GROMACS .gro file of N, CA and C in nm:
model
  270
    1MET      N    1  -1.335 -12.940  -4.650
    1MET     CA    2  -1.406 -12.869  -4.628
    1MET      C    3  -1.566 -12.890  -4.586
    2ASP      N    4  -1.565 -12.941  -4.488
    2ASP     CA    5  -1.700 -12.981  -4.433
    2ASP      C    6  -1.782 -12.828  -4.407
    3TYR      N    7  -1.889 -12.850  -4.459
    3TYR     CA    8  -1.968 -12.725  -4.442
    3TYR      C    9  -2.106 -12.782  -4.406
    4ASP      N   10  -2.167 -12.760  -4.326
    4ASP     CA   11  -2.286 -12.795  -4.266
    4ASP      C   12  -2.360 -12.688  -4.245
    5GLY      N   13  -2.468 -12.633  -4.324
    5GLY     CA   14  -2.506 -12.446  -4.343
    5GLY      C   15  -2.578 -12.444  -4.218
    6ASP      N   16  -2.681 -12.565  -4.150
    6ASP     CA   17  -2.762 -12.546  -4.038
    6ASP      C   18  -2.697 -12.550  -3.912
    7ALA      N   19  -2.544 -12.631  -3.907
    7ALA     CA   20  -2.500 -12.638  -3.795
    7ALA      C   21  -2.405 -12.475  -3.744
    8ASP      N   22  -2.395 -12.392  -3.838
    8ASP     CA   23  -2.350 -12.256  -3.791
    8ASP      C   24  -2.427 -12.182  -3.717
    9PHE      N   25  -2.581 -12.197  -3.798
    9PHE     CA   26  -2.658 -12.108  -3.705
    9PHE      C   27  -2.704 -12.147  -3.572
   10ASP      N   28  -2.656 -12.288  -3.501
   10ASP     CA   29  -2.702 -12.314  -3.408
   10ASP      C   30  -2.617 -12.252  -3.272
   11ARG      N   31  -2.468 -12.254  -3.350
   11ARG     CA   32  -2.372 -12.202  -3.244
   11ARG      C   33  -2.380 -12.052  -3.267
   12VAL      N   34  -2.389 -11.995  -3.162
   12VAL     CA   35  -2.395 -11.861  -3.106
   12VAL      C   36  -2.272 -11.800  -3.015
   13PRO      N   37  -2.207 -11.702  -3.060
   13PRO     CA   38  -2.104 -11.630  -2.965
   13PRO      C   39  -2.102 -11.639  -2.857
   14PRO      N   40  -2.068 -11.660  -2.737
   14PRO     CA   41  -2.098 -11.599  -2.580
   14PRO      C   42  -2.139 -11.506  -2.580
   15SER      N   43  -2.094 -11.397  -2.658
   15SER     CA   44  -2.104 -11.252  -2.622
   15SER      C   45  -2.261 -11.216  -2.627
   16PHE      N   46  -2.310 -11.291  -2.740
   16PHE     CA   47  -2.433 -11.266  -2.806
   16PHE      C   48  -2.539 -11.376  -2.711
   17ASP      N   49  -2.505 -11.464  -2.675
   17ASP     CA   50  -2.547 -11.560  -2.584
   17ASP      C   51  -2.596 -11.506  -2.453
   18ARG      N   52  -2.514 -11.416  -2.371
   18ARG     CA   53  -2.565 -11.322  -2.285
   18ARG      C   54  -2.630 -11.251  -2.281
   19VAL      N   55  -2.647 -11.157  -2.394
   19VAL     CA   56  -2.757 -11.058  -2.410
   19VAL      C   57  -2.859 -11.156  -2.432
   20LYS      N   58  -2.895 -11.224  -2.503
   20LYS     CA   59  -3.003 -11.326  -2.464
   20LYS      C   60  -3.094 -11.351  -2.375
   21THR      N   61  -2.990 -11.377  -2.301
   21THR     CA   62  -3.028 -11.460  -2.145
   21THR      C   63  -3.093 -11.324  -2.067
   22ALA      N   64  -2.976 -11.255  -2.076
   22ALA     CA   65  -3.020 -11.123  -2.022
   22ALA      C   66  -3.131 -11.046  -2.062
   23ALA      N   67  -3.182 -11.020  -2.163
   23ALA     CA   68  -3.301 -10.977  -2.218
   23ALA      C   69  -3.419 -11.075  -2.195
   24ARG      N   70  -3.387 -11.182  -2.131
   24ARG     CA   71  -3.518 -11.274  -2.084
   24ARG      C   72  -3.565 -11.251  -1.954
   25ASN      N   73  -3.416 -11.217  -1.906
   25ASN     CA   74  -3.409 -11.220  -1.738
   25ASN      C   75  -3.499 -11.062  -1.701
   26VAL      N   76  -3.498 -10.969  -1.775
   26VAL     CA   77  -3.512 -10.811  -1.735
   26VAL      C   78  -3.676 -10.851  -1.694
   27GLU      N   79  -3.665 -10.783  -1.587
   27GLU     CA   80  -3.846 -10.769  -1.510
   27GLU      C   81  -3.867 -10.627  -1.491
   28THR      N   82  -3.976 -10.589  -1.503
   28THR     CA   83  -4.047 -10.430  -1.500
   28THR      C   84  -3.969 -10.365  -1.335
   29GLN      N   85  -3.932 -10.293  -1.357
   29GLN     CA   86  -3.867 -10.225  -1.223
   29GLN      C   87  -3.896 -10.089  -1.158
   30GLY      N   88  -4.054 -10.064  -1.259
   30GLY     CA   89  -4.109  -9.945  -1.233
   30GLY      C   90  -4.089  -9.821  -1.365
   31PHE      N   91  -4.101  -9.714  -1.318
   31PHE     CA   92  -4.133  -9.620  -1.417
   31PHE      C   93  -3.959  -9.595  -1.483
   32ASN      N   94  -3.933  -9.548  -1.621
   32ASN     CA   95  -3.830  -9.490  -1.633
   32ASN      C   96  -3.777  -9.333  -1.583
   33PRO      N   97  -3.683  -9.328  -1.529
   33PRO     CA   98  -3.665  -9.199  -1.447
   33PRO      C   99  -3.652  -9.070  -1.555
   34GLY      N  100  -3.654  -9.108  -1.679
   34GLY     CA  101  -3.683  -8.997  -1.798
   34GLY      C  102  -3.868  -8.948  -1.811
   35LEU      N  103  -3.924  -9.050  -1.786
   35LEU     CA  104  -4.058  -9.028  -1.796
   35LEU      C  105  -4.113  -8.951  -1.673
   36ILE      N  106  -4.064  -9.022  -1.535
   36ILE     CA  107  -4.085  -8.924  -1.459
   36ILE      C  108  -4.057  -8.758  -1.476
   37VAL      N  109  -3.927  -8.737  -1.511
   37VAL     CA  110  -3.926  -8.609  -1.530
   37VAL      C  111  -3.994  -8.515  -1.622
   38LEU      N  112  -4.018  -8.598  -1.740
   38LEU     CA  113  -4.108  -8.554  -1.809
   38LEU      C  114  -4.225  -8.531  -1.785
   39LEU      N  115  -4.322  -8.609  -1.704
   39LEU     CA  116  -4.438  -8.609  -1.620
   39LEU      C  117  -4.430  -8.494  -1.528
   40VAL      N  118  -4.343  -8.490  -1.477
   40VAL     CA  119  -4.296  -8.375  -1.350
   40VAL      C  120  -4.282  -8.235  -1.422
   41VAL      N  121  -4.235  -8.209  -1.529
   41VAL     CA  122  -4.223  -8.092  -1.605
   41VAL      C  123  -4.346  -8.059  -1.657
   42GLY      N  124  -4.386  -8.176  -1.724
   42GLY     CA  125  -4.498  -8.144  -1.801
   42GLY      C  126  -4.635  -8.078  -1.715
   43GLY      N  127  -4.646  -8.124  -1.610
   43GLY     CA  128  -4.754  -8.130  -1.483
   43GLY      C  129  -4.703  -7.958  -1.441
   44LEU      N  130  -4.607  -7.912  -1.427
   44LEU     CA  131  -4.541  -7.786  -1.382
   44LEU      C  132  -4.597  -7.675  -1.488
   45ILE      N  133  -4.582  -7.739  -1.614
   45ILE     CA  134  -4.633  -7.640  -1.727
   45ILE      C  135  -4.749  -7.621  -1.750
   46MET      N  136  -4.812  -7.713  -1.725
   46MET     CA  137  -4.970  -7.726  -1.731
   46MET      C  138  -5.025  -7.655  -1.629
   47LEU      N  139  -4.973  -7.672  -1.507
   47LEU     CA  140  -5.021  -7.586  -1.388
   47LEU      C  141  -5.009  -7.434  -1.383
   48PHE      N  142  -4.906  -7.395  -1.479
   48PHE     CA  143  -4.843  -7.249  -1.459
   48PHE      C  144  -4.976  -7.216  -1.574
   49LEU      N  145  -5.012  -7.273  -1.691
   49LEU     CA  146  -5.074  -7.232  -1.786
   49LEU      C  147  -5.231  -7.227  -1.722
   50VAL      N  148  -5.278  -7.335  -1.700
   50VAL     CA  149  -5.379  -7.291  -1.615
   50VAL      C  150  -5.394  -7.194  -1.503
   51GLY      N  151  -5.323  -7.187  -1.396
   51GLY     CA  152  -5.306  -7.093  -1.310
   51GLY      C  153  -5.332  -6.962  -1.395
   52ASN      N  154  -5.285  -6.910  -1.474
   52ASN     CA  155  -5.229  -6.787  -1.549
   52ASN      C  156  -5.357  -6.762  -1.586
   53TYR      N  157  -5.445  -6.879  -1.670
   53TYR     CA  158  -5.558  -6.832  -1.754
   53TYR      C  159  -5.699  -6.793  -1.643
   54ALA      N  160  -5.662  -6.856  -1.498
   54ALA     CA  161  -5.794  -6.849  -1.380
   54ALA      C  162  -5.753  -6.749  -1.348
   55LEU      N  163  -5.631  -6.658  -1.324
   55LEU     CA  164  -5.592  -6.532  -1.291
   55LEU      C  165  -5.658  -6.417  -1.403
   56TYR      N  166  -5.622  -6.464  -1.493
   56TYR     CA  167  -5.682  -6.379  -1.605
   56TYR      C  168  -5.830  -6.361  -1.568
   57VAL      N  169  -5.890  -6.445  -1.601
   57VAL     CA  170  -6.052  -6.453  -1.563
   57VAL      C  171  -6.101  -6.397  -1.432
   58TYR      N  172  -6.022  -6.428  -1.352
   58TYR     CA  173  -6.075  -6.356  -1.232
   58TYR      C  174  -6.031  -6.213  -1.231
   59ALA      N  175  -5.942  -6.162  -1.306
   59ALA     CA  176  -5.923  -6.026  -1.288
   59ALA      C  177  -5.994  -5.954  -1.411
   60GLN      N  178  -6.048  -6.010  -1.486
   60GLN     CA  179  -6.158  -5.936  -1.583
   60GLN      C  180  -6.286  -5.919  -1.539
   61LYS      N  181  -6.319  -5.988  -1.442
   61LYS     CA  182  -6.438  -6.007  -1.395
   61LYS      C  183  -6.433  -5.899  -1.250
   62THR      N  184  -6.311  -5.870  -1.192
   62THR     CA  185  -6.335  -5.820  -1.085
   62THR      C  186  -6.263  -5.652  -1.111
   63LEU      N  187  -6.182  -5.653  -1.194
   63LEU     CA  188  -6.128  -5.512  -1.182
   63LEU      C  189  -6.185  -5.429  -1.258
   64PRO      N  190  -6.195  -5.301  -1.224
   64PRO     CA  191  -6.274  -5.195  -1.315
   64PRO      C  192  -6.230  -5.142  -1.427
   65PRO      N  193  -6.330  -5.095  -1.549
   65PRO     CA  194  -6.285  -5.107  -1.667
   65PRO      C  195  -6.130  -5.022  -1.693
   66LYS      N  196  -6.057  -5.015  -1.761
   66LYS     CA  197  -5.960  -4.896  -1.740
   66LYS      C  198  -6.053  -4.715  -1.801
   67LYS      N  199  -5.959  -4.634  -1.746
   67LYS     CA  200  -6.027  -4.503  -1.750
   67LYS      C  201  -5.980  -4.484  -1.868
   68LYS      N  202  -6.055  -4.383  -1.978
   68LYS     CA  203  -6.017  -4.362  -2.065
   68LYS      C  204  -5.933  -4.197  -2.064
   69LYS      N  205  -5.826  -4.139  -2.141
   69LYS     CA  206  -5.739  -4.049  -2.121
   69LYS      C  207  -5.851  -3.909  -2.157
   70PRO      N  208  -5.878  -3.803  -2.079
   70PRO     CA  209  -5.941  -3.685  -2.079
   70PRO      C  210  -5.868  -3.611  -2.229
   71ILE      N  211  -5.982  -3.578  -2.325
   71ILE     CA  212  -5.937  -3.518  -2.436
   71ILE      C  213  -5.934  -3.363  -2.406
   72SER      N  214  -5.808  -3.311  -2.485
   72SER     CA  215  -5.832  -3.148  -2.454
   72SER      C  216  -5.931  -3.111  -2.521
   73LYS      N  217  -5.914  -2.961  -2.450
   73LYS     CA  218  -6.031  -2.874  -2.545
   73LYS      C  219  -6.002  -2.842  -2.676
   74LYS      N  220  -5.897  -2.844  -2.674
   74LYS     CA  221  -5.800  -2.818  -2.806
   74LYS      C  222  -5.836  -2.932  -2.920
   75LYS      N  223  -5.807  -3.018  -2.889
   75LYS     CA  224  -5.876  -3.189  -2.979
   75LYS      C  225  -6.043  -3.167  -2.976
   76MET      N  226  -6.074  -3.134  -2.903
   76MET     CA  227  -6.257  -3.152  -2.915
   76MET      C  228  -6.294  -3.026  -2.986
   77LYS      N  229  -6.226  -2.929  -2.981
   77LYS     CA  230  -6.258  -2.793  -3.079
   77LYS      C  231  -6.238  -2.849  -3.229
   78LYS      N  232  -6.121  -2.913  -3.220
   78LYS     CA  233  -6.091  -2.934  -3.397
   78LYS      C  234  -6.198  -3.047  -3.459
   79GLU      N  235  -6.217  -3.167  -3.369
   79GLU     CA  236  -6.309  -3.263  -3.375
   79GLU      C  237  -6.423  -3.222  -3.429
   80ARG      N  238  -6.489  -3.103  -3.356
   80ARG     CA  239  -6.655  -3.078  -3.382
   80ARG      C  240  -6.648  -2.934  -3.486
   81LEU      N  241  -6.516  -2.900  -3.520
   81LEU     CA  242  -6.499  -2.835  -3.638
   81LEU      C  243  -6.497  -2.895  -3.782
   82LYS      N  244  -6.430  -3.046  -3.763
   82LYS     CA  245  -6.407  -3.145  -3.858
   82LYS      C  246  -6.552  -3.181  -3.913
   83GLN      N  247  -6.651  -3.236  -3.822
   83GLN     CA  248  -6.768  -3.250  -3.798
   83GLN      C  249  -6.862  -3.156  -3.860
   84GLY      N  250  -6.831  -3.037  -3.863
   84GLY     CA  251  -6.922  -2.921  -3.916
   84GLY      C  252  -6.998  -2.879  -3.791
   85VAL      N  253  -6.996  -2.913  -3.675
   85VAL     CA  254  -7.053  -2.850  -3.555
   85VAL      C  255  -6.970  -2.724  -3.517
   86SER      N  256  -7.037  -2.624  -3.509
   86SER     CA  257  -6.941  -2.477  -3.456
   86SER      C  258  -6.958  -2.509  -3.300
   87ALA      N  259  -6.851  -2.486  -3.261
   87ALA     CA  260  -6.767  -2.488  -3.129
   87ALA      C  261  -6.850  -2.373  -3.044
   88PRO      N  262  -6.921  -2.387  -2.923
   88PRO     CA  263  -6.962  -2.275  -2.842
   88PRO      C  264  -6.907  -2.201  -2.811
   89GLY      N  265  -6.935  -2.062  -2.849
   89GLY     CA  266  -6.859  -1.943  -2.803
   89GLY      C  267  -6.801  -1.884  -2.893
   90GLU      N  268  -6.832  -1.929  -3.012
   90GLU     CA  269  -6.780  -1.863  -3.140
   90GLU      C  270  -6.902  -1.813  -3.223
   0.00000   0.00000   0.00000
């Protein structure tokens, strides 16, 4: 049994040899499709969030403040009695 340790490492099976040559010959062919999808979806989400914020700020500036519900006379009388102020007409 002749065993030459370094000689075995020089011989590479043909299947691995093809992988090495294919890896060396790879050229950049543009963006990865997954990256394009990620950028488009991320851009749409950012556009949605920024648009909602802009609409919120615009609405805060232009819409009139909410009107409060009118308090009934009965509740008003109770509140005045709690505070110790006599209700008018009593």
